[in-house]
CSV table of C-alpha atoms and ligand atoms in Angstrom, one decimal:
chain,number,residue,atom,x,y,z
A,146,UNK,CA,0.0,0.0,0.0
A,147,UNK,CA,2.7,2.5,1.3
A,148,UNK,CA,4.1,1.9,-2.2
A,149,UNK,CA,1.0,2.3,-4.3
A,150,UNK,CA,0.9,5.9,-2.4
A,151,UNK,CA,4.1,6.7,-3.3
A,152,UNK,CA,3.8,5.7,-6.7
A,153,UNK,CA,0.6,8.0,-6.9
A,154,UNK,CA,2.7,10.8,-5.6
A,155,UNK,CA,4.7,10.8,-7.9
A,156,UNK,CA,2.7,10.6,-10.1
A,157,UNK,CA,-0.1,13.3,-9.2
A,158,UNK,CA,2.1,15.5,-6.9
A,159,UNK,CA,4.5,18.2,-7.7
A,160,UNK,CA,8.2,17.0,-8.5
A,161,UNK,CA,9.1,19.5,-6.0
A,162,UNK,CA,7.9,16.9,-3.2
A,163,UNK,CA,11.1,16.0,-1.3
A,164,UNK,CA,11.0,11.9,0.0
A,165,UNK,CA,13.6,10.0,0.8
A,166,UNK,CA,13.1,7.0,-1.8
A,167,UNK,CA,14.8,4.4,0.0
A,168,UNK,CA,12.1,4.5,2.4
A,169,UNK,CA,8.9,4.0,0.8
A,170,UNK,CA,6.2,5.2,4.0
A,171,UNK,CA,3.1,6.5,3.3
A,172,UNK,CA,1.5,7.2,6.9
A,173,UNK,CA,-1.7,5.8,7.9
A,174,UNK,CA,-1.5,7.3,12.3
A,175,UNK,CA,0.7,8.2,14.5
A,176,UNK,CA,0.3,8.6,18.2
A,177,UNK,CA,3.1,9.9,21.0
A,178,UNK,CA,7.0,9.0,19.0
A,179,UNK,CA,5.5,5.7,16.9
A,180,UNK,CA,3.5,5.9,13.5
A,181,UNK,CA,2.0,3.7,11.7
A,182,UNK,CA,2.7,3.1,8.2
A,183,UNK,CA,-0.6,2.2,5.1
A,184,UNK,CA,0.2,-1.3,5.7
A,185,UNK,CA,-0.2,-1.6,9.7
A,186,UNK,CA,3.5,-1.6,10.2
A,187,UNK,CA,4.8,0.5,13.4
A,188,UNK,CA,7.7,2.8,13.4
A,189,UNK,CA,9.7,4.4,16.0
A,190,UNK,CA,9.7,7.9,15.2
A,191,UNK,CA,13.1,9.6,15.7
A,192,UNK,CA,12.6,12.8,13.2
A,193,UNK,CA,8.9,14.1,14.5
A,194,UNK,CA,8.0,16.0,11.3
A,195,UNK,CA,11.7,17.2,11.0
A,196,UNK,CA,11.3,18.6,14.9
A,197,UNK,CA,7.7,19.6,15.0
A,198,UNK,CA,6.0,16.7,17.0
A,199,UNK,CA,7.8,17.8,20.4
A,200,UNK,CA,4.6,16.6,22.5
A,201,UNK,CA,3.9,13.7,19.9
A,202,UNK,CA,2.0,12.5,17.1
A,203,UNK,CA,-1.8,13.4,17.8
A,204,UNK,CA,-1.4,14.6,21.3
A,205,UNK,CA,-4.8,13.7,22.7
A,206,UNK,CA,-4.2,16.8,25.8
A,207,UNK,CA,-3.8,18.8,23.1
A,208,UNK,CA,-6.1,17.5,20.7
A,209,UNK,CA,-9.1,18.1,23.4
A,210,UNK,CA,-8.6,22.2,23.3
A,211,UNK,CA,-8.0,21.9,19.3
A,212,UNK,CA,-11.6,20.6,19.3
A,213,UNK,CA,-13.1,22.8,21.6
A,214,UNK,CA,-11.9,25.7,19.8
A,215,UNK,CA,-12.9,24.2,16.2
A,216,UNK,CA,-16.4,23.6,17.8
A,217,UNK,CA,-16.5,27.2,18.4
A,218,UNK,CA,-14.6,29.2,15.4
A,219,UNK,CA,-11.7,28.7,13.5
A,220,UNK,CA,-10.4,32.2,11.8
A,221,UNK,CA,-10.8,35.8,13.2
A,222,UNK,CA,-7.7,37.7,11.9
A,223,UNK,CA,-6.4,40.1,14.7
A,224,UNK,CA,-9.4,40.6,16.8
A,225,UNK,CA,-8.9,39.3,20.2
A,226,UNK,CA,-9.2,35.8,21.4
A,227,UNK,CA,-8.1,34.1,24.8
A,228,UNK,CA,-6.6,31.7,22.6
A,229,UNK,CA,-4.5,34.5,21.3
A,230,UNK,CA,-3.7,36.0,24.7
A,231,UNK,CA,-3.3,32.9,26.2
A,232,UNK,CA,-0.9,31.9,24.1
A,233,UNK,CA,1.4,35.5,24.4
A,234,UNK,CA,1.5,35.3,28.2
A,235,UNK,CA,2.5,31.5,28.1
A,236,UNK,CA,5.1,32.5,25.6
A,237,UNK,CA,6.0,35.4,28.1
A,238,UNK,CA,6.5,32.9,30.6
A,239,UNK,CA,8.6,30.7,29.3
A,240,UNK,CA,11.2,33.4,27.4
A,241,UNK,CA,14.4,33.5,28.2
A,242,UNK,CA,15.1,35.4,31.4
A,243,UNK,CA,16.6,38.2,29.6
A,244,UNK,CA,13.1,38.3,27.5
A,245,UNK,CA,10.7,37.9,30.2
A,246,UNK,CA,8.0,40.9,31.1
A,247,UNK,CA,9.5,42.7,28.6
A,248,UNK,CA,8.9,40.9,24.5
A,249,UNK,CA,6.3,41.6,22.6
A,250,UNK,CA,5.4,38.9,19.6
A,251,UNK,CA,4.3,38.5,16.3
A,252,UNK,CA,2.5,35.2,15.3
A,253,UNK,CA,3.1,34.8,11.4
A,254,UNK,CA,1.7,32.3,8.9
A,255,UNK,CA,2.2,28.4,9.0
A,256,UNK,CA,5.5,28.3,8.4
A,257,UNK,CA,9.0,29.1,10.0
A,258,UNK,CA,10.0,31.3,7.1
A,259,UNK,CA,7.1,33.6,7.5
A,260,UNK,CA,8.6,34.2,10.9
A,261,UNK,CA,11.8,34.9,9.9
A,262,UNK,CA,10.7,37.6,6.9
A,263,UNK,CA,9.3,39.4,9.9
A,264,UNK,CA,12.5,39.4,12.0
A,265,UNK,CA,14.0,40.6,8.4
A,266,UNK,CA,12.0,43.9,8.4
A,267,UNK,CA,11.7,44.2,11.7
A,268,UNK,CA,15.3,44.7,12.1
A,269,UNK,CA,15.5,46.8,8.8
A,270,UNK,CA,12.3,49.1,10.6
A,271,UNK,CA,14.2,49.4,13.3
A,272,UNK,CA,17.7,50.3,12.6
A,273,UNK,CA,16.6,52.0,8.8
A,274,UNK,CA,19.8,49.6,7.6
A,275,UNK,CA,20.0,46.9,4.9
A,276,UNK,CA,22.6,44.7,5.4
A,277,UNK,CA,22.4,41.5,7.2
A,278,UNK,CA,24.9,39.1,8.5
A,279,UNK,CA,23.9,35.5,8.4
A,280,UNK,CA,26.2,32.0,8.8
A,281,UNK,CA,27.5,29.5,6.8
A,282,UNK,CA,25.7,26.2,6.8
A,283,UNK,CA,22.9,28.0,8.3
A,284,UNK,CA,18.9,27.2,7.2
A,285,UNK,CA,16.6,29.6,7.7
A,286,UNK,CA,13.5,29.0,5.1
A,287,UNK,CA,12.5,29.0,1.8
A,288,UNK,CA,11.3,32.4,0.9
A,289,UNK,CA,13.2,34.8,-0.7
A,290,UNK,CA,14.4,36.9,2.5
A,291,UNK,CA,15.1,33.6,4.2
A,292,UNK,CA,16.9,31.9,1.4
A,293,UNK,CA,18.8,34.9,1.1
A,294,UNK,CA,20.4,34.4,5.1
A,295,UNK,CA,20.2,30.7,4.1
A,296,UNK,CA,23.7,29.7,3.8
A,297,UNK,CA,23.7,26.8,1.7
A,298,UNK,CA,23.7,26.8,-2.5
A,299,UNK,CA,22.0,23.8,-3.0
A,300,UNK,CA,18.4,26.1,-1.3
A,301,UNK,CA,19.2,29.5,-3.2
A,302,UNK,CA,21.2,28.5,-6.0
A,303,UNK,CA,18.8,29.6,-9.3
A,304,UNK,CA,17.0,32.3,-7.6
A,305,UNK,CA,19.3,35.1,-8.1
A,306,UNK,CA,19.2,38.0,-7.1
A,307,UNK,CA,18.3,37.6,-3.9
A,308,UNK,CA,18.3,40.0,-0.9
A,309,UNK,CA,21.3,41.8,-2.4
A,310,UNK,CA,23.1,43.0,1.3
A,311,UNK,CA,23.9,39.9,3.0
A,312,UNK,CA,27.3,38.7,4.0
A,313,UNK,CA,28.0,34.9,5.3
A,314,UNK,CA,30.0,35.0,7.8
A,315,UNK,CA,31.6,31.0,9.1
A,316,UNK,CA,29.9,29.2,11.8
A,317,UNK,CA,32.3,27.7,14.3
A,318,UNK,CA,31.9,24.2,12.8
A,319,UNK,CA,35.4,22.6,14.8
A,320,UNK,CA,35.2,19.3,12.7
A,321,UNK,CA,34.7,21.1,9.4
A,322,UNK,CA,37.3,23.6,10.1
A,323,UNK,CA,39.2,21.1,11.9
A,324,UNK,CA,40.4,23.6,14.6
A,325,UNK,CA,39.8,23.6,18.5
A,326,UNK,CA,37.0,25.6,20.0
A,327,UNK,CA,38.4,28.5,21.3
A,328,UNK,CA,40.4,29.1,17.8
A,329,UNK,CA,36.9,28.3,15.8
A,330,UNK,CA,35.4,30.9,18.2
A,331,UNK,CA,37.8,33.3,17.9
A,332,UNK,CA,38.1,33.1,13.9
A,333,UNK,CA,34.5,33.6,13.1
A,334,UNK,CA,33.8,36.4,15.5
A,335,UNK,CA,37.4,37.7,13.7
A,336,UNK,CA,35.0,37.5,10.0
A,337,UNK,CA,31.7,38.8,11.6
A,338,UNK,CA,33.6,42.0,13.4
A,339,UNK,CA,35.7,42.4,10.0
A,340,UNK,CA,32.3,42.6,8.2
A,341,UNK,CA,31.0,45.3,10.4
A,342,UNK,CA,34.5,47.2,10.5
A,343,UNK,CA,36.7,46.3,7.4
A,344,UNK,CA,35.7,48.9,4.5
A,345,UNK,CA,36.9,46.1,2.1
A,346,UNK,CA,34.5,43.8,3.1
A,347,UNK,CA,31.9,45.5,5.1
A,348,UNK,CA,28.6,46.1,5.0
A,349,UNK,CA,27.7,49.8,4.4
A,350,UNK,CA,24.6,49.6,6.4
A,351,UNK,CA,24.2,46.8,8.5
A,352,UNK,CA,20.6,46.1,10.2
A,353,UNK,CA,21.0,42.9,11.8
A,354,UNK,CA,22.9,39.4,13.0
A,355,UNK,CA,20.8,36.3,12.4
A,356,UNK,CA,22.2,32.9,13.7
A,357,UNK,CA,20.4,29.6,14.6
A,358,UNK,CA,22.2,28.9,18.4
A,359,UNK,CA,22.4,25.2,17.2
A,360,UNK,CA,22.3,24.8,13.8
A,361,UNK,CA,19.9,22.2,12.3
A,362,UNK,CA,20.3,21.5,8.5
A,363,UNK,CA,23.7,22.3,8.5
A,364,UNK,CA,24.7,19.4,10.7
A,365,UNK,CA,23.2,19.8,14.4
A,366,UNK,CA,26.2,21.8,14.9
A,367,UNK,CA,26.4,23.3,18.5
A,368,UNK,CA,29.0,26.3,19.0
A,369,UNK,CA,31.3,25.9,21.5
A,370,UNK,CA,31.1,28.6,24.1
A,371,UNK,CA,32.1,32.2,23.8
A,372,UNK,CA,30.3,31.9,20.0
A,373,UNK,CA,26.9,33.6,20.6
A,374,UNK,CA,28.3,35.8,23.5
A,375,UNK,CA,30.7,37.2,21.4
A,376,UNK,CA,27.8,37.9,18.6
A,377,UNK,CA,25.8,39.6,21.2
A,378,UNK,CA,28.9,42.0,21.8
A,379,UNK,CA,29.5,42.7,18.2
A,380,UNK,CA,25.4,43.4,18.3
A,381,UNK,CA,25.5,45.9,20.8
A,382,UNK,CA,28.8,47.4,19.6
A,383,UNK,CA,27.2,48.2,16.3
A,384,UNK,CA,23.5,49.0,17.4
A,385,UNK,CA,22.2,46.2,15.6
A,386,UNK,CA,19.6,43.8,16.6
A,387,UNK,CA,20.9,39.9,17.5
A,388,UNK,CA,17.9,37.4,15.9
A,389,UNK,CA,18.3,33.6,17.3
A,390,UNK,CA,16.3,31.4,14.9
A,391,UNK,CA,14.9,29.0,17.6
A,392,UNK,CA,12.6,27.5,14.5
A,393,UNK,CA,14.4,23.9,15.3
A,394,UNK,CA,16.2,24.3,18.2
A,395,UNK,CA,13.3,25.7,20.6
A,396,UNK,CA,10.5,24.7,22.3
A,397,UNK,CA,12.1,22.7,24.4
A,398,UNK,CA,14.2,20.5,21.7
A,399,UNK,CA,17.4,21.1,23.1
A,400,UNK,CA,16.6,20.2,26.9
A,401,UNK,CA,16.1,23.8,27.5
A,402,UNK,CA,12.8,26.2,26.7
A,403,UNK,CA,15.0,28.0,23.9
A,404,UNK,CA,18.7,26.7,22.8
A,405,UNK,CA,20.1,30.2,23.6
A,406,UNK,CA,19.8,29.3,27.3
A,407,UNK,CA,22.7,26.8,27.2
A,408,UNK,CA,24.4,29.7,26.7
A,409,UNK,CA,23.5,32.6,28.8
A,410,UNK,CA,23.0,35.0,25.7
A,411,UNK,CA,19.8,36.5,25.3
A,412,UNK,CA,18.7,37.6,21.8
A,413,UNK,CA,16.5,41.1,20.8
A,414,UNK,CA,14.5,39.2,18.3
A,415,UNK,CA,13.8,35.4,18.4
A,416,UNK,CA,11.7,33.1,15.8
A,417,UNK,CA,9.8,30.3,16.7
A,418,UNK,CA,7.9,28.0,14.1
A,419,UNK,CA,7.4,24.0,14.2
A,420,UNK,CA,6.6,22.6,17.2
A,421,UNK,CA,5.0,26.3,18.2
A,422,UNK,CA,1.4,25.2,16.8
A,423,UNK,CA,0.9,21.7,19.4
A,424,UNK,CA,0.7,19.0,18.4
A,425,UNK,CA,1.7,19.3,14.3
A,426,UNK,CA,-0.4,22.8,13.8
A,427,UNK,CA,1.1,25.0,11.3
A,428,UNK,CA,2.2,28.5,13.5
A,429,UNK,CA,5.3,30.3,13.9
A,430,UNK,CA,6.5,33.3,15.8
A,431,UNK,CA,8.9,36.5,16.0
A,432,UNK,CA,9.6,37.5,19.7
A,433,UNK,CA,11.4,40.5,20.3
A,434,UNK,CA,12.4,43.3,23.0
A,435,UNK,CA,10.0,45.4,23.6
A,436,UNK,CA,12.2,48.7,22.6
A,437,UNK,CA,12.4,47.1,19.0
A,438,UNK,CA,8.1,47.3,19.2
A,439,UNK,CA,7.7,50.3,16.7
A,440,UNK,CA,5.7,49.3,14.0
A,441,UNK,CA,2.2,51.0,13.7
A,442,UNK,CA,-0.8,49.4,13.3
A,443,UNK,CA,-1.1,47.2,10.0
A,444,UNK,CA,2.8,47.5,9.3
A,445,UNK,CA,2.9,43.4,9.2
A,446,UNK,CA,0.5,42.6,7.7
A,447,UNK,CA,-1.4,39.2,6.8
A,448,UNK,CA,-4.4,36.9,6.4
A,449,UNK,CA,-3.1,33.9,8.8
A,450,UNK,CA,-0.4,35.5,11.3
A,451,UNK,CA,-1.6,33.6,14.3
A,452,UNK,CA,-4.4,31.1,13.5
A,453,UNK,CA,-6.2,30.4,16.7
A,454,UNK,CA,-6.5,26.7,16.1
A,455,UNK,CA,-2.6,26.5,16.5
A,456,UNK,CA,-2.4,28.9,19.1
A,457,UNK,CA,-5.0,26.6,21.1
A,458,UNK,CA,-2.4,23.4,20.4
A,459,UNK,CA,0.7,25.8,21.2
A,460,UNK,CA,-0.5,26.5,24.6
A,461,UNK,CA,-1.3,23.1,25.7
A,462,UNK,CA,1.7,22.3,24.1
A,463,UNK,CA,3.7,24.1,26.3
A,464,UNK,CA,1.7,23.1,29.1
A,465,UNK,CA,1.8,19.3,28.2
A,466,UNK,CA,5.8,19.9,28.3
A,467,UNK,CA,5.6,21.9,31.7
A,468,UNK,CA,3.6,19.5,33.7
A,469,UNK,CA,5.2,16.2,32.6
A,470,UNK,CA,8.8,17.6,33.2
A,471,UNK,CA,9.7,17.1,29.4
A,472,UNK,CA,12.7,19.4,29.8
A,473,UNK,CA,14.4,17.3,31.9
A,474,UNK,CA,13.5,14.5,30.3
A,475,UNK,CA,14.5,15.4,27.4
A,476,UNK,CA,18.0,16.4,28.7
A,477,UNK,CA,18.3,13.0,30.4
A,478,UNK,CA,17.6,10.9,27.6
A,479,UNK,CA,19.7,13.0,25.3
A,480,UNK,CA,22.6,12.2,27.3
A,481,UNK,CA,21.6,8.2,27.3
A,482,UNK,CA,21.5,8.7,23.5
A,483,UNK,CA,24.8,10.7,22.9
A,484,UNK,CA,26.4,7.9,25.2
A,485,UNK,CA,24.7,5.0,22.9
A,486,UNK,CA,26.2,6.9,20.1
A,487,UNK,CA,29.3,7.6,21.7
A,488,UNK,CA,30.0,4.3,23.0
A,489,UNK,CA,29.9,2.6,19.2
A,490,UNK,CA,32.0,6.2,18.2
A,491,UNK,CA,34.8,5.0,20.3
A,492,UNK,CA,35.8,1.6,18.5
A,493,UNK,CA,34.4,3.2,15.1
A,494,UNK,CA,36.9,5.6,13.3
A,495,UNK,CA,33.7,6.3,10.6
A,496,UNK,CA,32.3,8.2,13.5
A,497,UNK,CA,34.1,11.5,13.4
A,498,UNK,CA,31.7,13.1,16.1
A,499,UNK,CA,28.3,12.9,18.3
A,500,UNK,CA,27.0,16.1,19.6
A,501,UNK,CA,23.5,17.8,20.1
A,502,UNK,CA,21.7,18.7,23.3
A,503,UNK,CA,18.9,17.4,24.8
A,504,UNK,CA,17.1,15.5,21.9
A,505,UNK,CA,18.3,17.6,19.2
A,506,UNK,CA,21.6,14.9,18.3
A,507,UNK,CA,23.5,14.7,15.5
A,508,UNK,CA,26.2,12.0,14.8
A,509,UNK,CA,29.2,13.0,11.7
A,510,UNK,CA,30.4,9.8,9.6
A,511,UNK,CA,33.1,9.5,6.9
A,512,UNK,CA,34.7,7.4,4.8
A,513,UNK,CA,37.8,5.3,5.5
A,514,UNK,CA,40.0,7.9,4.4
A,515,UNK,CA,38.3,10.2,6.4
A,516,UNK,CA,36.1,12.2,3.7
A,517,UNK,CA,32.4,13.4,4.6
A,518,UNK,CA,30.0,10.4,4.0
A,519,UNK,CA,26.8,10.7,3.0
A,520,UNK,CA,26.0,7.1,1.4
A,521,UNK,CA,27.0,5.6,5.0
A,522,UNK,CA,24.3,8.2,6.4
A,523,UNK,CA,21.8,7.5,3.4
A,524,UNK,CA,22.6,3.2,4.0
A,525,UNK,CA,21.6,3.9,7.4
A,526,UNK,CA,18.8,5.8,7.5
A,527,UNK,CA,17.5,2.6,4.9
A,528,UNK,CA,18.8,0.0,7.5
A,529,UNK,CA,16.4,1.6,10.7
A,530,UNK,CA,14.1,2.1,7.9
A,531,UNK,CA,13.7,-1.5,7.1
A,532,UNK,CA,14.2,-2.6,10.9
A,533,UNK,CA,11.0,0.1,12.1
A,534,UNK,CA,13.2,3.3,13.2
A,535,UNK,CA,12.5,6.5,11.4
A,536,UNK,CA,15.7,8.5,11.4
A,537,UNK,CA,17.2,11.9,9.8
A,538,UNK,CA,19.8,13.3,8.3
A,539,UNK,CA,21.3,16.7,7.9
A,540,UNK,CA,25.1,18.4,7.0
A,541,UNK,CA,26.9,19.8,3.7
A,542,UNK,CA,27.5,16.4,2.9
A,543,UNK,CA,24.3,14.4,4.0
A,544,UNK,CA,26.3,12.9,6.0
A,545,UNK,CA,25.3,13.7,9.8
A,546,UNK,CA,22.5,11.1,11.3
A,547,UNK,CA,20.7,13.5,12.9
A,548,UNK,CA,18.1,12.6,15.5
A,549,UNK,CA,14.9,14.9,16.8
A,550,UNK,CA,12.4,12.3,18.1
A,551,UNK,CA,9.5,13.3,20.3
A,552,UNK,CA,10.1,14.4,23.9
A,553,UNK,CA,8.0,12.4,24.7
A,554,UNK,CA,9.6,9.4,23.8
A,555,UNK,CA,10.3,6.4,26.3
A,556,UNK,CA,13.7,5.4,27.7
A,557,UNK,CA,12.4,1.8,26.1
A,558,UNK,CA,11.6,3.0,23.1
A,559,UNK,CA,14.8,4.7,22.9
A,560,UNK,CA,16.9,1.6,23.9
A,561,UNK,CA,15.3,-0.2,21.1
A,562,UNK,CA,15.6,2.5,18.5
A,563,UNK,CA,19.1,2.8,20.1
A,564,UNK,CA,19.8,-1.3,19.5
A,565,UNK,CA,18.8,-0.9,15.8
A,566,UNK,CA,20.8,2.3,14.9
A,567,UNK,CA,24.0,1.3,16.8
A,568,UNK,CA,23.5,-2.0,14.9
A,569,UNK,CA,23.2,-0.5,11.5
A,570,UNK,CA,26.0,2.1,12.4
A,571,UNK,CA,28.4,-1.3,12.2
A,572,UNK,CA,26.7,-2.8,9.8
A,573,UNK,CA,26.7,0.0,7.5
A,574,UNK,CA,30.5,1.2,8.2
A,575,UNK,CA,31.6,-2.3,8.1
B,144,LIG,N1,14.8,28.1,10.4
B,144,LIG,C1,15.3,26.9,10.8
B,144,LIG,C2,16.4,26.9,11.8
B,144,LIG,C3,14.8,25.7,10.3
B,144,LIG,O1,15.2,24.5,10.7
B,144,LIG,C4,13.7,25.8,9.3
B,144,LIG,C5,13.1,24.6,8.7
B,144,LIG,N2,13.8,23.4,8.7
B,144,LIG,C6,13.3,27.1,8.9
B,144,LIG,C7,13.8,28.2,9.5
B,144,LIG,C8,12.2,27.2,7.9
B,144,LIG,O2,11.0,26.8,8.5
B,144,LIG,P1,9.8,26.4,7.5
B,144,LIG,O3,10.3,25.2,6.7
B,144,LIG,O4,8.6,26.1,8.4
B,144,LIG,O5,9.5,27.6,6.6
């Protein structure tokens, strides 16, 4: 069945679809970190929607207030709801400490983009510049103001010109760059400050930083300290705002309410997007200081920013998360599952790396001279495939097994996902 859907798709749906072909799914339910596939099988899910599902597949908590709101409306545009101010102050509470009593937010349309277009003019309002400094390797969406700070070809490549003022500065990738922390560190705040000061290679009129604290698509890289603190300096140096895209590494993804908290730096404008909306409702968010609030009335305009149905999902969401202590949960099994990893790392040289925090992991294979390897990522994802583990990959080179399962997924279901990936890691580098 899941391969007479696929076949359909392909043939019906636009070629623009992106699917993994080696593993031939078509979903039939899902429900907490296991789906169901056309065909009755189950699957451990260790990707979530590519981070979205942080509470689960069809959270029923959640799914309770989505149809008590859809029994009573389902669109207003800006006019007030409780669903709407519900969802600010919960956002309000769980901000990072620097944010707290004193953001404001914007909900945008479905999609994590959306969010970041209006951190893009927000920082252009505010500061009347035009340039913008984004990251190497970074993701940030698929609109043209996102795909401009997107630092990867293969996602902007034909759409030229883009935003014409941005400047990619390196992330401090230490395997990529194969240098220590502190030099990685200390190099790419070297570019970014030589971007703002160097008349060579400056930007005339900058308007703004934007940096994911972990990166997602370009490899679940974490910066080692000193990275975003030092951004945050060069911000306030040159009056600019500092935007954290939180779109994959918030919500609680990283062990923490926002991945910015691992490292004490607190951003003037933050985006939220995927697991914002509950439960797998689309929704994203900007939140920013309160001093950067200076748009009038109708200056962001748009049919969908906020739909109350997701707003409904987001709060329980966040609820769901608060009263079953998902943040530590997440934090502990992150660490069983970085050990896993690590453990099979330590007799196998095709494991360069395993890093992430709380469940946001990502694992760096090459080849046996050492090169990136994406087929040993792409062999593995078809092994857990075939053996009933969803799992994801990210990275230049395709070649980081990335992991973002549900929070709420079980230390057993875990240890068995864990048994077949660890077992497939051999296999496949074998
Ligand atoms: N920023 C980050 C960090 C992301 O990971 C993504 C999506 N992978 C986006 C922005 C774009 O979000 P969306 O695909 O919902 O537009």
């Amino acid at each position: 069945k899941s391969t007479r859907l696929l076949e359909k798709q392909q043939r019906i749906d636009s070629s623009a679809v992106s699917y993994p072909e080696d593993i031939p799914i078509a979903f039939d339910s899902g429900k907490g970190a296991t789906v169901r596939d056309a065909d009755g099988n189950t699957f451990i899910d260790m990707f979530a929607g590519i981070g979205v599902l942080n509470v689960g597949h069809s959270n029923p908590y959640v799914l309770e207030a989505v149809h008590e709101q859809t029994d009573k409306f389902v669109h207003t545009v800006d006019f007030p709801t409780e669903a709407r101010l519900d969802l600010i102050e919960k956002l309000d509470e769980i901000a990072p400490a620097g944010l707290r009593g004193n953001n404001r937010v914007v909900f945008g349309g479905p999609t994590g983009s959306d969010a970041i277009e209006a951190s893009i003019k927000l920082a252009k309002y505010n500061t009347e510049g035009t340039g913008l400094v984004a990251f190497r390797g970074a993701y940030h969406g698929a609109t043209s103001g996102a795909m401009s700070l997107t630092g990867n070809k293969k996602f902007k490549g034909d759409y030229s010109p883009l935003l014409p003022d941005v400047v990619h500065a390196p992330y401090p990738n230490t395997v990529e760059m194969g240098k220590g922390p502190q030099e990685a560190v200390d190099h790419c705040l070297e570019e970014v400050k030589a971007i703002f000061e160097d008349p060579y290679g400056g930007l005339a009129n900058p308007a703004g930083i934007f940096v994911e604290p972990i990166q997602g698509e370009g490899g679940v890289v974490t910066p080692p300290k000193g990275f975003l603190k030092g951004l945050r300096d060069i911000a306030d140096d040159n009056d600019v705002p500092l935007v954290f895209d939180e779109i994959q590494s918030g919500l609680g993804r990283s062990g923490k309410w926002w991945a910015s908290e691992w490292y004490g730096v607190t951003p003037d404008v933050m985006t939220s997007a995927k697991a914002l909306g509950g439960t797998g409702f689309p929704l994203s968010a900007t939140i920013y200081h309160e001093d950067l609030d200076t748009w009038g009335s109708g200056d962001h305009a748009g049919t969908y920013r906020g739909h109350v149905v997701g707003m409904r999902a987001g709060t329980r969401a966040i609820e769901y998360i608060q009263e079953h202590d998902l943040l530590a949960h997440a934090r502990d099994l992150g660490q069983y599952i970085r050990g896993r990893l690590s453990e099979v790392a330590e007799d196998n040289p095709r494991i360069v790396d395993v890093r992430g925090k709380g469940l946001f992991i990502g694992a760096e294979f090459v080849d046996a001279e050492g090169n990136p390897d994406g087929e040993a990522a792409d062999a593995l994802q078809q092994y857990c495939f075939e053996r009933g583990v969803l799992v994801w990959k990210a990275g230049r080179h395709g070649n980081i097994l990335r992991l973002l399962p549900p929070l709420v997924l079980t230390h057993d279901l875990a240890e068995t996902a864990l048994d077949v990936i660890t077992d497939g890691i051999e296999a496949v580098t074998a």
